[in-house]
PDB file of N, CA, C and O in Angstrom:
ATOM      1  N   UNK J   1     -11.016 -10.850   7.807  1.00  0.00           N
ATOM      2  CA  UNK J   1      -9.659 -10.382   7.447  1.00  0.00           C
ATOM      3  C   UNK J   1      -9.585  -8.862   7.598  1.00  0.00           C
ATOM      4  O   UNK J   1     -10.515  -8.146   7.252  1.00  0.00           O
ATOM      5  N   UNK J   2      -8.500  -8.414   8.080  1.00  0.00           N
ATOM      6  CA  UNK J   2      -8.274  -6.960   8.251  1.00  0.00           C
ATOM      7  C   UNK J   2      -8.195  -6.283   6.893  1.00  0.00           C
ATOM      8  O   UNK J   2      -7.619  -6.811   5.968  1.00  0.00           O
ATOM      9  N   UNK J   3      -8.803  -5.127   6.825  1.00  0.00           N
ATOM     10  CA  UNK J   3      -8.770  -4.315   5.599  1.00  0.00           C
ATOM     11  C   UNK J   3      -7.378  -3.714   5.466  1.00  0.00           C
ATOM     12  O   UNK J   3      -6.894  -3.076   6.404  1.00  0.00           O
ATOM     13  N   UNK J   4      -6.788  -3.932   4.298  1.00  0.00           N
ATOM     14  CA  UNK J   4      -5.423  -3.333   4.056  1.00  0.00           C
ATOM     15  C   UNK J   4      -5.439  -2.564   2.740  1.00  0.00           C
ATOM     16  O   UNK J   4      -6.237  -2.770   1.842  1.00  0.00           O
ATOM     17  N   UNK J   5      -4.468  -1.675   2.613  1.00  0.00           N
ATOM     18  CA  UNK J   5      -4.307  -0.892   1.390  1.00  0.00           C
ATOM     19  C   UNK J   5      -4.042  -1.895   0.245  1.00  0.00           C
ATOM     20  O   UNK J   5      -3.206  -2.771   0.349  1.00  0.00           O
ATOM     21  N   UNK J   6      -4.769  -1.666  -0.815  1.00  0.00           N
ATOM     22  CA  UNK J   6      -4.689  -2.558  -1.954  1.00  0.00           C
ATOM     23  C   UNK J   6      -3.530  -2.225  -2.864  1.00  0.00           C
ATOM     24  O   UNK J   6      -3.458  -2.669  -4.020  1.00  0.00           O
ATOM     25  N   UNK J   7      -2.573  -1.442  -2.350  1.00  0.00           N
ATOM     26  CA  UNK J   7      -1.350  -1.129  -3.063  1.00  0.00           C
ATOM     27  C   UNK J   7      -0.129  -1.568  -2.254  1.00  0.00           C
ATOM     28  O   UNK J   7       0.763  -2.200  -2.759  1.00  0.00           O
ATOM     29  N   UNK J   8      -0.128  -1.181  -0.945  1.00  0.00           N
ATOM     30  CA  UNK J   8       1.046  -1.462  -0.114  1.00  0.00           C
ATOM     31  C   UNK J   8       0.861  -2.439   1.029  1.00  0.00           C
ATOM     32  O   UNK J   8       1.818  -2.810   1.695  1.00  0.00           O
ATOM     33  N   UNK J   9      -0.373  -2.823   1.302  1.00  0.00           N
ATOM     34  CA  UNK J   9      -0.664  -3.746   2.406  1.00  0.00           C
ATOM     35  C   UNK J   9      -0.791  -3.146   3.787  1.00  0.00           C
ATOM     36  O   UNK J   9      -0.958  -3.829   4.772  1.00  0.00           O
ATOM     37  N   UNK J  10      -0.666  -1.834   3.854  1.00  0.00           N
ATOM     38  CA  UNK J  10      -0.762  -1.148   5.186  1.00  0.00           C
ATOM     39  C   UNK J  10      -2.163  -1.332   5.724  1.00  0.00           C
ATOM     40  O   UNK J  10      -3.138  -1.181   4.975  1.00  0.00           O
ATOM     41  N   UNK J  11      -2.296  -1.634   7.017  1.00  0.00           N
ATOM     42  CA  UNK J  11      -3.654  -1.763   7.595  1.00  0.00           C
ATOM     43  C   UNK J  11      -4.450  -0.426   7.473  1.00  0.00           C
ATOM     44  O   UNK J  11      -3.890   0.660   7.720  1.00  0.00           O
ATOM     45  N   UNK J  12      -5.699  -0.527   7.061  1.00  0.00           N
ATOM     46  CA  UNK J  12      -6.583   0.639   6.938  1.00  0.00           C
ATOM     47  C   UNK J  12      -7.473   0.633   8.184  1.00  0.00           C
ATOM     48  O   UNK J  12      -8.687   0.440   8.069  1.00  0.00           O
ATOM     49  N   UNK J  13      -6.858   0.822   9.333  1.00  0.00           N
ATOM     50  CA  UNK J  13      -7.594   0.714  10.594  1.00  0.00           C
ATOM     51  C   UNK J  13      -8.111   2.032  11.127  1.00  0.00           C
ATOM     52  O   UNK J  13      -8.656   2.093  12.223  1.00  0.00           O
ATOM     53  N   UNK J  14      -7.959   3.084  10.341  1.00  0.00           N
ATOM     54  CA  UNK J  14      -8.438   4.394  10.760  1.00  0.00           C
ATOM     55  C   UNK J  14      -8.710   5.256   9.539  1.00  0.00           C
ATOM     56  O   UNK J  14      -7.990   5.118   8.504  1.00  0.00           O
ATOM     57  N   UNK J  15      -9.706   6.120   9.607  1.00  0.00           N
ATOM     58  CA  UNK J  15      -9.990   7.018   8.482  1.00  0.00           C
ATOM     59  C   UNK J  15      -8.813   7.941   8.238  1.00  0.00           C
ATOM     60  O   UNK J  15      -8.620   8.420   7.118  1.00  0.00           O
ATOM     61  N   UNK J  16      -7.942   8.190   9.222  1.00  0.00           N
ATOM     62  CA  UNK J  16      -6.809   9.084   9.091  1.00  0.00           C
ATOM     63  C   UNK J  16      -5.812   8.529   8.084  1.00  0.00           C
ATOM     64  O   UNK J  16      -5.019   9.324   7.535  1.00  0.00           O
ATOM     65  N   UNK J  17      -5.784   7.246   7.857  1.00  0.00           N
ATOM     66  CA  UNK J  17      -4.829   6.660   6.942  1.00  0.00           C
ATOM     67  C   UNK J  17      -5.401   6.274   5.594  1.00  0.00           C
ATOM     68  O   UNK J  17      -4.717   5.785   4.723  1.00  0.00           O
ATOM     69  N   UNK J  18      -6.675   6.554   5.406  1.00  0.00           N
ATOM     70  CA  UNK J  18      -7.314   6.213   4.140  1.00  0.00           C
ATOM     71  C   UNK J  18      -6.996   7.295   3.101  1.00  0.00           C
ATOM     72  O   UNK J  18      -6.998   8.474   3.371  1.00  0.00           O
ATOM     73  N   UNK J  19      -6.807   6.843   1.854  1.00  0.00           N
ATOM     74  CA  UNK J  19      -6.613   7.726   0.732  1.00  0.00           C
ATOM     75  C   UNK J  19      -7.839   8.571   0.461  1.00  0.00           C
ATOM     76  O   UNK J  19      -8.914   8.284   1.003  1.00  0.00           O
ATOM     77  N   UNK J  20      -7.658   9.594  -0.368  1.00  0.00           N
ATOM     78  CA  UNK J  20      -8.797  10.498  -0.654  1.00  0.00           C
ATOM     79  C   UNK J  20      -9.036  10.556  -2.184  1.00  0.00           C
ATOM     80  O   UNK J  20      -8.141  10.372  -3.014  1.00  0.00           O
ATOM     81  N   UNK J  21     -10.294  10.806  -2.501  1.00  0.00           N
ATOM     82  CA  UNK J  21     -10.697  10.998  -3.889  1.00  0.00           C
ATOM     83  C   UNK J  21     -10.522  12.489  -4.255  1.00  0.00           C
ATOM     84  O   UNK J  21     -10.221  13.296  -3.376  1.00  0.00           O
ATOM     85  N   UNK J  22     -10.667  12.824  -5.505  1.00  0.00           N
ATOM     86  CA  UNK J  22     -10.515  14.209  -5.964  1.00  0.00           C
ATOM     87  C   UNK J  22     -11.437  15.163  -5.220  1.00  0.00           C
ATOM     88  O   UNK J  22     -11.086  16.322  -4.995  1.00  0.00           O
ATOM     89  N   UNK J  23     -12.623  14.691  -4.809  1.00  0.00           N
ATOM     90  CA  UNK J  23     -13.565  15.561  -4.136  1.00  0.00           C
ATOM     91  C   UNK J  23     -13.349  15.594  -2.620  1.00  0.00           C
ATOM     92  O   UNK J  23     -14.095  16.202  -1.888  1.00  0.00           O
ATOM     93  N   UNK J  24     -12.274  14.920  -2.147  1.00  0.00           N
ATOM     94  CA  UNK J  24     -11.952  14.934  -0.723  1.00  0.00           C
ATOM     95  C   UNK J  24     -12.549  13.763   0.075  1.00  0.00           C
ATOM     96  O   UNK J  24     -12.199  13.595   1.235  1.00  0.00           O
ATOM     97  N   UNK J  25     -13.430  13.000  -0.549  1.00  0.00           N
ATOM     98  CA  UNK J  25     -14.025  11.863   0.153  1.00  0.00           C
ATOM     99  C   UNK J  25     -12.965  10.775   0.320  1.00  0.00           C
ATOM    100  O   UNK J  25     -12.003  10.719  -0.378  1.00  0.00           O
ATOM    101  N   UNK J  26     -13.236   9.943   1.315  1.00  0.00           N
ATOM    102  CA  UNK J  26     -12.277   8.847   1.618  1.00  0.00           C
ATOM    103  C   UNK J  26     -12.401   7.700   0.615  1.00  0.00           C
ATOM    104  O   UNK J  26     -13.496   7.379   0.174  1.00  0.00           O
ATOM    105  N   UNK J  27     -11.281   7.106   0.321  1.00  0.00           N
ATOM    106  CA  UNK J  27     -11.261   5.952  -0.565  1.00  0.00           C
ATOM    107  C   UNK J  27     -11.152   4.736   0.335  1.00  0.00           C
ATOM    108  O   UNK J  27     -10.411   4.690   1.292  1.00  0.00           O
ATOM    109  N   UNK J  28     -11.868   3.680   0.006  1.00  0.00           N
ATOM    110  CA  UNK J  28     -11.943   2.490   0.844  1.00  0.00           C
ATOM    111  C   UNK J  28     -10.888   1.487   0.542  1.00  0.00           C
ATOM    112  O   UNK J  28     -10.722   0.518   1.291  1.00  0.00           O
ATOM    113  N   UNK J  29     -10.129   1.640  -0.545  1.00  0.00           N
ATOM    114  CA  UNK J  29      -9.159   0.615  -0.937  1.00  0.00           C
ATOM    115  C   UNK J  29      -7.684   0.959  -0.673  1.00  0.00           C
ATOM    116  O   UNK J  29      -6.851   0.055  -0.613  1.00  0.00           O
ATOM    117  N   UNK J  30      -7.354   2.249  -0.630  1.00  0.00           N
ATOM    118  CA  UNK J  30      -5.944   2.655  -0.623  1.00  0.00           C
ATOM    119  C   UNK J  30      -5.631   3.596   0.549  1.00  0.00           C
ATOM    120  O   UNK J  30      -6.494   4.373   0.985  1.00  0.00           O
ATOM    121  N   UNK J  31      -4.366   3.560   1.017  1.00  0.00           N
ATOM    122  CA  UNK J  31      -3.948   4.464   2.100  1.00  0.00           C
ATOM    123  C   UNK J  31      -3.533   5.808   1.525  1.00  0.00           C
ATOM    124  O   UNK J  31      -3.345   5.975   0.318  1.00  0.00           O
ATOM    125  N   UNK J  32      -3.399   6.774   2.389  1.00  0.00           N
ATOM    126  CA  UNK J  32      -3.061   8.135   2.040  1.00  0.00           C
ATOM    127  C   UNK J  32      -1.684   8.240   1.409  1.00  0.00           C
ATOM    128  O   UNK J  32      -1.375   9.125   0.658  1.00  0.00           O
ATOM    129  N   UNK J  33      -0.814   7.290   1.755  1.00  0.00           N
ATOM    130  CA  UNK J  33       0.554   7.300   1.159  1.00  0.00           C
ATOM    131  C   UNK J  33       0.577   6.787  -0.269  1.00  0.00           C
ATOM    132  O   UNK J  33       1.503   7.169  -1.000  1.00  0.00           O
ATOM    133  N   UNK J  34      -0.381   6.016  -0.621  1.00  0.00           N
ATOM    134  CA  UNK J  34      -0.431   5.433  -2.003  1.00  0.00           C
ATOM    135  C   UNK J  34      -1.421   6.187  -2.906  1.00  0.00           C
ATOM    136  O   UNK J  34      -1.236   6.181  -4.134  1.00  0.00           O
ATOM    137  N   UNK J  35      -2.451   6.780  -2.322  1.00  0.00           N
ATOM    138  CA  UNK J  35      -3.561   7.369  -3.118  1.00  0.00           C
ATOM    139  C   UNK J  35      -4.019   8.620  -2.464  1.00  0.00           C
ATOM    140  O   UNK J  35      -4.498   8.641  -1.335  1.00  0.00           O
ATOM    141  N   UNK J  36      -3.903   9.735  -3.187  1.00  0.00           N
ATOM    142  CA  UNK J  36      -4.298  11.050  -2.671  1.00  0.00           C
ATOM    143  C   UNK J  36      -4.944  11.850  -3.784  1.00  0.00           C
ATOM    144  O   UNK J  36      -4.454  11.912  -4.903  1.00  0.00           O
ATOM    145  N   UNK J  37      -6.056  12.528  -3.401  1.00  0.00           N
ATOM    146  CA  UNK J  37      -6.816  13.388  -4.350  1.00  0.00           C
ATOM    147  C   UNK J  37      -7.165  12.687  -5.680  1.00  0.00           C
ATOM    148  O   UNK J  37      -7.090  13.243  -6.728  1.00  0.00           O
ATOM    149  N   UNK J  38      -7.547  11.376  -5.545  1.00  0.00           N
ATOM    150  CA  UNK J  38      -8.005  10.637  -6.707  1.00  0.00           C
ATOM    151  C   UNK J  38      -6.939  10.050  -7.590  1.00  0.00           C
ATOM    152  O   UNK J  38      -7.253   9.547  -8.664  1.00  0.00           O
ATOM    153  N   UNK J  39      -5.677  10.093  -7.143  1.00  0.00           N
ATOM    154  CA  UNK J  39      -4.574   9.588  -7.983  1.00  0.00           C
ATOM    155  C   UNK J  39      -3.569   8.849  -7.112  1.00  0.00           C
ATOM    156  O   UNK J  39      -3.391   9.171  -5.929  1.00  0.00           O
ATOM    157  N   UNK J  40      -2.882   7.901  -7.747  1.00  0.00           N
ATOM    158  CA  UNK J  40      -1.810   7.246  -7.032  1.00  0.00           C
ATOM    159  C   UNK J  40      -0.693   8.236  -6.848  1.00  0.00           C
ATOM    160  O   UNK J  40      -0.349   8.988  -7.727  1.00  0.00           O
ATOM    161  N   UNK J  41      -0.043   8.216  -5.705  1.00  0.00           N
ATOM    162  CA  UNK J  41       1.021   9.137  -5.416  1.00  0.00           C
ATOM    163  C   UNK J  41       2.297   8.818  -6.199  1.00  0.00           C
ATOM    164  O   UNK J  41       3.140   9.675  -6.431  1.00  0.00           O
ATOM    165  N   UNK J  42       2.422   7.532  -6.621  1.00  0.00           N
ATOM    166  CA  UNK J  42       3.561   7.084  -7.435  1.00  0.00           C
ATOM    167  C   UNK J  42       2.965   6.338  -8.640  1.00  0.00           C
ATOM    168  O   UNK J  42       2.959   5.093  -8.643  1.00  0.00           O
ATOM    169  N   UNK J  43       2.408   7.072  -9.602  1.00  0.00           N
ATOM    170  CA  UNK J  43       1.709   6.387 -10.708  1.00  0.00           C
ATOM    171  C   UNK J  43       2.591   5.432 -11.577  1.00  0.00           C
ATOM    172  O   UNK J  43       2.097   4.525 -12.149  1.00  0.00           O
ATOM    173  N   UNK J  44       3.890   5.661 -11.565  1.00  0.00           N
ATOM    174  CA  UNK J  44       4.767   4.821 -12.409  1.00  0.00           C
ATOM    175  C   UNK J  44       5.364   3.642 -11.624  1.00  0.00           C
ATOM    176  O   UNK J  44       6.189   2.919 -12.134  1.00  0.00           O
ATOM    177  N   UNK J  45       4.998   3.490 -10.346  1.00  0.00           N
ATOM    178  CA  UNK J  45       5.525   2.429  -9.545  1.00  0.00           C
ATOM    179  C   UNK J  45       5.095   1.072 -10.086  1.00  0.00           C
ATOM    180  O   UNK J  45       3.977   0.838 -10.451  1.00  0.00           O
ATOM    181  N   UNK J  46       6.027   0.157 -10.141  1.00  0.00           N
ATOM    182  CA  UNK J  46       5.776  -1.170 -10.626  1.00  0.00           C
ATOM    183  C   UNK J  46       5.637  -2.097  -9.428  1.00  0.00           C
ATOM    184  O   UNK J  46       6.004  -1.774  -8.257  1.00  0.00           O
ATOM    185  N   UNK J  47       5.133  -3.305  -9.637  1.00  0.00           N
ATOM    186  CA  UNK J  47       4.979  -4.313  -8.604  1.00  0.00           C
ATOM    187  C   UNK J  47       6.340  -4.554  -7.973  1.00  0.00           C
ATOM    188  O   UNK J  47       6.511  -4.565  -6.727  1.00  0.00           O
ATOM    189  N   UNK J  48       7.364  -4.749  -8.787  1.00  0.00           N
ATOM    190  CA  UNK J  48       8.706  -5.018  -8.291  1.00  0.00           C
ATOM    191  C   UNK J  48       9.258  -3.844  -7.447  1.00  0.00           C
ATOM    192  O   UNK J  48       9.882  -4.036  -6.402  1.00  0.00           O
ATOM    193  N   UNK J  49       8.967  -2.661  -7.901  1.00  0.00           N
ATOM    194  CA  UNK J  49       9.403  -1.422  -7.151  1.00  0.00           C
ATOM    195  C   UNK J  49       8.683  -1.351  -5.828  1.00  0.00           C
ATOM    196  O   UNK J  49       9.308  -0.979  -4.795  1.00  0.00           O
ATOM    197  N   UNK J  50       7.424  -1.665  -5.794  1.00  0.00           N
ATOM    198  CA  UNK J  50       6.657  -1.652  -4.545  1.00  0.00           C
ATOM    199  C   UNK J  50       7.174  -2.683  -3.567  1.00  0.00           C
ATOM    200  O   UNK J  50       7.331  -2.407  -2.354  1.00  0.00           O
ATOM    201  N   UNK J  51       7.543  -3.828  -4.062  1.00  0.00           N
ATOM    202  CA  UNK J  51       8.129  -4.877  -3.192  1.00  0.00           C
ATOM    203  C   UNK J  51       9.441  -4.418  -2.629  1.00  0.00           C
ATOM    204  O   UNK J  51       9.700  -4.562  -1.426  1.00  0.00           O
ATOM    205  N   UNK J  52      10.293  -3.824  -3.420  1.00  0.00           N
ATOM    206  CA  UNK J  52      11.578  -3.295  -2.939  1.00  0.00           C
ATOM    207  C   UNK J  52      11.338  -2.195  -1.883  1.00  0.00           C
ATOM    208  O   UNK J  52      12.064  -2.144  -0.908  1.00  0.00           O
ATOM    209  N   UNK J  53      10.395  -1.301  -2.123  1.00  0.00           N
ATOM    210  CA  UNK J  53      10.094  -0.216  -1.180  1.00  0.00           C
ATOM    211  C   UNK J  53       9.648  -0.767   0.174  1.00  0.00           C
ATOM    212  O   UNK J  53       9.898  -0.133   1.228  1.00  0.00           O
ATOM    213  N   UNK J  54       9.021  -1.926   0.196  1.00  0.00           N
ATOM    214  CA  UNK J  54       8.509  -2.454   1.453  1.00  0.00           C
ATOM    215  C   UNK J  54       9.610  -2.707   2.470  1.00  0.00           C
ATOM    216  O   UNK J  54       9.381  -2.622   3.670  1.00  0.00           O
ATOM    217  N   UNK J  55      10.824  -2.918   2.009  1.00  0.00           N
ATOM    218  CA  UNK J  55      11.950  -3.211   2.919  1.00  0.00           C
ATOM    219  C   UNK J  55      12.238  -2.034   3.810  1.00  0.00           C
ATOM    220  O   UNK J  55      12.665  -2.201   4.957  1.00  0.00           O
ATOM    221  N   UNK J  56      12.004  -0.802   3.341  1.00  0.00           N
ATOM    222  CA  UNK J  56      12.306   0.384   4.156  1.00  0.00           C
ATOM    223  C   UNK J  56      11.361   0.546   5.351  1.00  0.00           C
ATOM    224  O   UNK J  56      11.663   1.269   6.263  1.00  0.00           O
ATOM    225  N   UNK J  57      10.236  -0.179   5.356  1.00  0.00           N
ATOM    226  CA  UNK J  57       9.303  -0.100   6.431  1.00  0.00           C
ATOM    227  C   UNK J  57       9.303  -1.339   7.336  1.00  0.00           C
ATOM    228  O   UNK J  57       8.446  -1.533   8.180  1.00  0.00           O
ATOM    229  N   UNK J  58      10.303  -2.164   7.142  1.00  0.00           N
ATOM    230  CA  UNK J  58      10.439  -3.410   7.918  1.00  0.00           C
ATOM    231  C   UNK J  58      10.479  -3.173   9.399  1.00  0.00           C
ATOM    232  O   UNK J  58       9.768  -3.866  10.153  1.00  0.00           O
ATOM    233  N   UNK J  59      11.268  -2.205   9.821  1.00  0.00           N
ATOM    234  CA  UNK J  59      11.366  -1.939  11.303  1.00  0.00           C
ATOM    235  C   UNK J  59      10.006  -1.603  11.897  1.00  0.00           C
ATOM    236  O   UNK J  59       9.668  -2.127  12.977  1.00  0.00           O
ATOM    237  N   UNK J  60       9.237  -0.777  11.233  1.00  0.00           N
ATOM    238  CA  UNK J  60       7.888  -0.397  11.715  1.00  0.00           C
ATOM    239  C   UNK J  60       6.953  -1.622  11.830  1.00  0.00           C
ATOM    240  O   UNK J  60       6.087  -1.628  12.647  1.00  0.00           O
ATOM    241  N   UNK J  61       7.198  -2.616  10.964  1.00  0.00           N
ATOM    242  CA  UNK J  61       6.369  -3.791  10.985  1.00  0.00           C
ATOM    243  C   UNK J  61       6.936  -4.922  11.872  1.00  0.00           C
ATOM    244  O   UNK J  61       6.364  -6.008  11.923  1.00  0.00           O
ATOM    245  N   UNK J  62       8.074  -4.614  12.500  1.00  0.00           N
ATOM    246  CA  UNK J  62       8.716  -5.608  13.384  1.00  0.00           C
ATOM    247  C   UNK J  62       9.369  -6.767  12.594  1.00  0.00           C
ATOM    248  O   UNK J  62       9.345  -7.897  13.094  1.00  0.00           O
ATOM    249  N   UNK J  63       9.876  -6.477  11.410  1.00  0.00           N
ATOM    250  CA  UNK J  63      10.475  -7.472  10.580  1.00  0.00           C
ATOM    251  C   UNK J  63      11.880  -7.017  10.134  1.00  0.00           C
ATOM    252  O   UNK J  63      12.177  -5.860  10.197  1.00  0.00           O
ATOM    253  N   UNK J  64      12.623  -7.986   9.655  1.00  0.00           N
ATOM    254  CA  UNK J  64      13.904  -7.633   8.958  1.00  0.00           C
ATOM    255  C   UNK J  64      13.541  -7.207   7.576  1.00  0.00           C
ATOM    256  O   UNK J  64      12.428  -7.486   7.059  1.00  0.00           O
ATOM    257  N   UNK J  65      14.462  -6.591   6.848  1.00  0.00           N
ATOM    258  CA  UNK J  65      14.249  -6.175   5.467  1.00  0.00           C
ATOM    259  C   UNK J  65      13.908  -7.420   4.629  1.00  0.00           C
ATOM    260  O   UNK J  65      13.043  -7.384   3.757  1.00  0.00           O
ATOM    261  N   UNK J  66      14.631  -8.507   4.855  1.00  0.00           N
ATOM    262  CA  UNK J  66      14.411  -9.744   4.108  1.00  0.00           C
ATOM    263  C   UNK J  66      13.009 -10.293   4.326  1.00  0.00           C
ATOM    264  O   UNK J  66      12.353 -10.764   3.427  1.00  0.00           O
ATOM    265  N   UNK J  67      12.585 -10.263   5.600  1.00  0.00           N
ATOM    266  CA  UNK J  67      11.218 -10.736   5.886  1.00  0.00           C
ATOM    267  C   UNK J  67      10.173  -9.849   5.261  1.00  0.00           C
ATOM    268  O   UNK J  67       9.175 -10.373   4.745  1.00  0.00           O
ATOM    269  N   UNK J  68      10.387  -8.557   5.243  1.00  0.00           N
ATOM    270  CA  UNK J  68       9.430  -7.663   4.640  1.00  0.00           C
ATOM    271  C   UNK J  68       9.289  -7.908   3.163  1.00  0.00           C
ATOM    272  O   UNK J  68       8.190  -7.888   2.580  1.00  0.00           O
ATOM    273  N   UNK J  69      10.449  -8.111   2.458  1.00  0.00           N
ATOM    274  CA  UNK J  69      10.424  -8.399   1.029  1.00  0.00           C
ATOM    275  C   UNK J  69       9.678  -9.701   0.769  1.00  0.00           C
ATOM    276  O   UNK J  69       8.879  -9.807  -0.140  1.00  0.00           O
ATOM    277  N   UNK J  70       9.982 -10.755   1.556  1.00  0.00           N
ATOM    278  CA  UNK J  70       9.335 -12.044   1.366  1.00  0.00           C
ATOM    279  C   UNK J  70       7.782 -11.889   1.578  1.00  0.00           C
ATOM    280  O   UNK J  70       6.994 -12.454   0.806  1.00  0.00           O
ATOM    281  N   UNK J  71       7.416 -11.151   2.620  1.00  0.00           N
ATOM    282  CA  UNK J  71       5.989 -10.895   2.889  1.00  0.00           C
ATOM    283  C   UNK J  71       5.346 -10.201   1.693  1.00  0.00           C
ATOM    284  O   UNK J  71       4.295 -10.566   1.233  1.00  0.00           O
ATOM    285  N   UNK J  72       6.021  -9.155   1.214  1.00  0.00           N
ATOM    286  CA  UNK J  72       5.467  -8.340   0.088  1.00  0.00           C
ATOM    287  C   UNK J  72       5.371  -9.208  -1.156  1.00  0.00           C
ATOM    288  O   UNK J  72       4.387  -9.107  -1.913  1.00  0.00           O
ATOM    289  N   UNK J  73       6.339 -10.059  -1.408  1.00  0.00           N
ATOM    290  CA  UNK J  73       6.277 -10.919  -2.640  1.00  0.00           C
ATOM    291  C   UNK J  73       5.090 -11.868  -2.568  1.00  0.00           C
ATOM    292  O   UNK J  73       4.551 -12.222  -3.622  1.00  0.00           O
ATOM    293  N   UNK J  74       4.686 -12.242  -1.382  1.00  0.00           N
ATOM    294  CA  UNK J  74       3.517 -13.121  -1.247  1.00  0.00           C
ATOM    295  C   UNK J  74       2.222 -12.346  -1.312  1.00  0.00           C
ATOM    296  O   UNK J  74       1.258 -12.768  -2.003  1.00  0.00           O
ATOM    297  N   UNK J  75       2.153 -11.211  -0.660  1.00  0.00           N
ATOM    298  CA  UNK J  75       0.913 -10.435  -0.517  1.00  0.00           C
ATOM    299  C   UNK J  75       0.627  -9.579  -1.751  1.00  0.00           C
ATOM    300  O   UNK J  75      -0.523  -9.561  -2.263  1.00  0.00           O
ATOM    301  N   UNK J  76       1.582  -8.772  -2.161  1.00  0.00           N
ATOM    302  CA  UNK J  76       1.306  -7.746  -3.187  1.00  0.00           C
ATOM    303  C   UNK J  76       0.652  -8.241  -4.457  1.00  0.00           C
ATOM    304  O   UNK J  76      -0.249  -7.600  -4.949  1.00  0.00           O
ATOM    305  N   UNK J  77       1.041  -9.409  -5.018  1.00  0.00           N
ATOM    306  CA  UNK J  77       0.362  -9.842  -6.252  1.00  0.00           C
ATOM    307  C   UNK J  77      -1.152 -10.155  -6.075  1.00  0.00           C
ATOM    308  O   UNK J  77      -1.856 -10.213  -7.010  1.00  0.00           O
ATOM    309  N   UNK J  78      -1.603 -10.264  -4.807  1.00  0.00           N
ATOM    310  CA  UNK J  78      -3.004 -10.502  -4.536  1.00  0.00           C
ATOM    311  C   UNK J  78      -3.798  -9.215  -4.390  1.00  0.00           C
ATOM    312  O   UNK J  78      -5.036  -9.288  -4.274  1.00  0.00           O
ATOM    313  N   UNK J  79      -3.120  -8.080  -4.310  1.00  0.00           N
ATOM    314  CA  UNK J  79      -3.769  -6.808  -4.043  1.00  0.00           C
ATOM    315  C   UNK J  79      -4.312  -6.204  -5.355  1.00  0.00           C
ATOM    316  O   UNK J  79      -3.778  -6.412  -6.430  1.00  0.00           O
ATOM    317  N   UNK J  80      -5.423  -5.468  -5.209  1.00  0.00           N
ATOM    318  CA  UNK J  80      -6.140  -4.912  -6.338  1.00  0.00           C
ATOM    319  C   UNK J  80      -5.249  -4.178  -7.346  1.00  0.00           C
ATOM    320  O   UNK J  80      -5.354  -4.355  -8.547  1.00  0.00           O
ATOM    321  N   UNK J  81      -4.330  -3.348  -6.864  1.00  0.00           N
ATOM    322  CA  UNK J  81      -3.513  -2.547  -7.771  1.00  0.00           C
ATOM    323  C   UNK J  81      -2.602  -3.378  -8.630  1.00  0.00           C
ATOM    324  O   UNK J  81      -2.261  -3.016  -9.731  1.00  0.00           O
ATOM    325  N   UNK J  82      -2.212  -4.560  -8.089  1.00  0.00           N
ATOM    326  CA  UNK J  82      -1.179  -5.388  -8.810  1.00  0.00           C
ATOM    327  C   UNK J  82      -1.738  -6.574  -9.485  1.00  0.00           C
ATOM    328  O   UNK J  82      -0.980  -7.325 -10.105  1.00  0.00           O
ATOM    329  N   UNK J  83      -3.024  -6.804  -9.461  1.00  0.00           N
ATOM    330  CA  UNK J  83      -3.615  -7.978 -10.128  1.00  0.00           C
ATOM    331  C   UNK J  83      -3.618  -7.739 -11.652  1.00  0.00           C
ATOM    332  O   UNK J  83      -3.692  -6.710 -12.155  1.00  0.00           O
TER     333      UNK J  83
END
């Protein structure tokens, strides 16, 4: 299975998109958009908010907003951040 961000589901297919720890080292679980310098970029984000946000990236994923939300509702509860 492809490694994905454990917050937003984005593929972690390159070190360029991996989040960073406070010491600058790469994090293996989260993308740079969700986790930077050892902290979540949106620490108050809820599961429901994350699902809603996924709709804005639907075009990039080749989906409609409705498809992106349905995908997120299925995937996100299985991710480390939202368990």
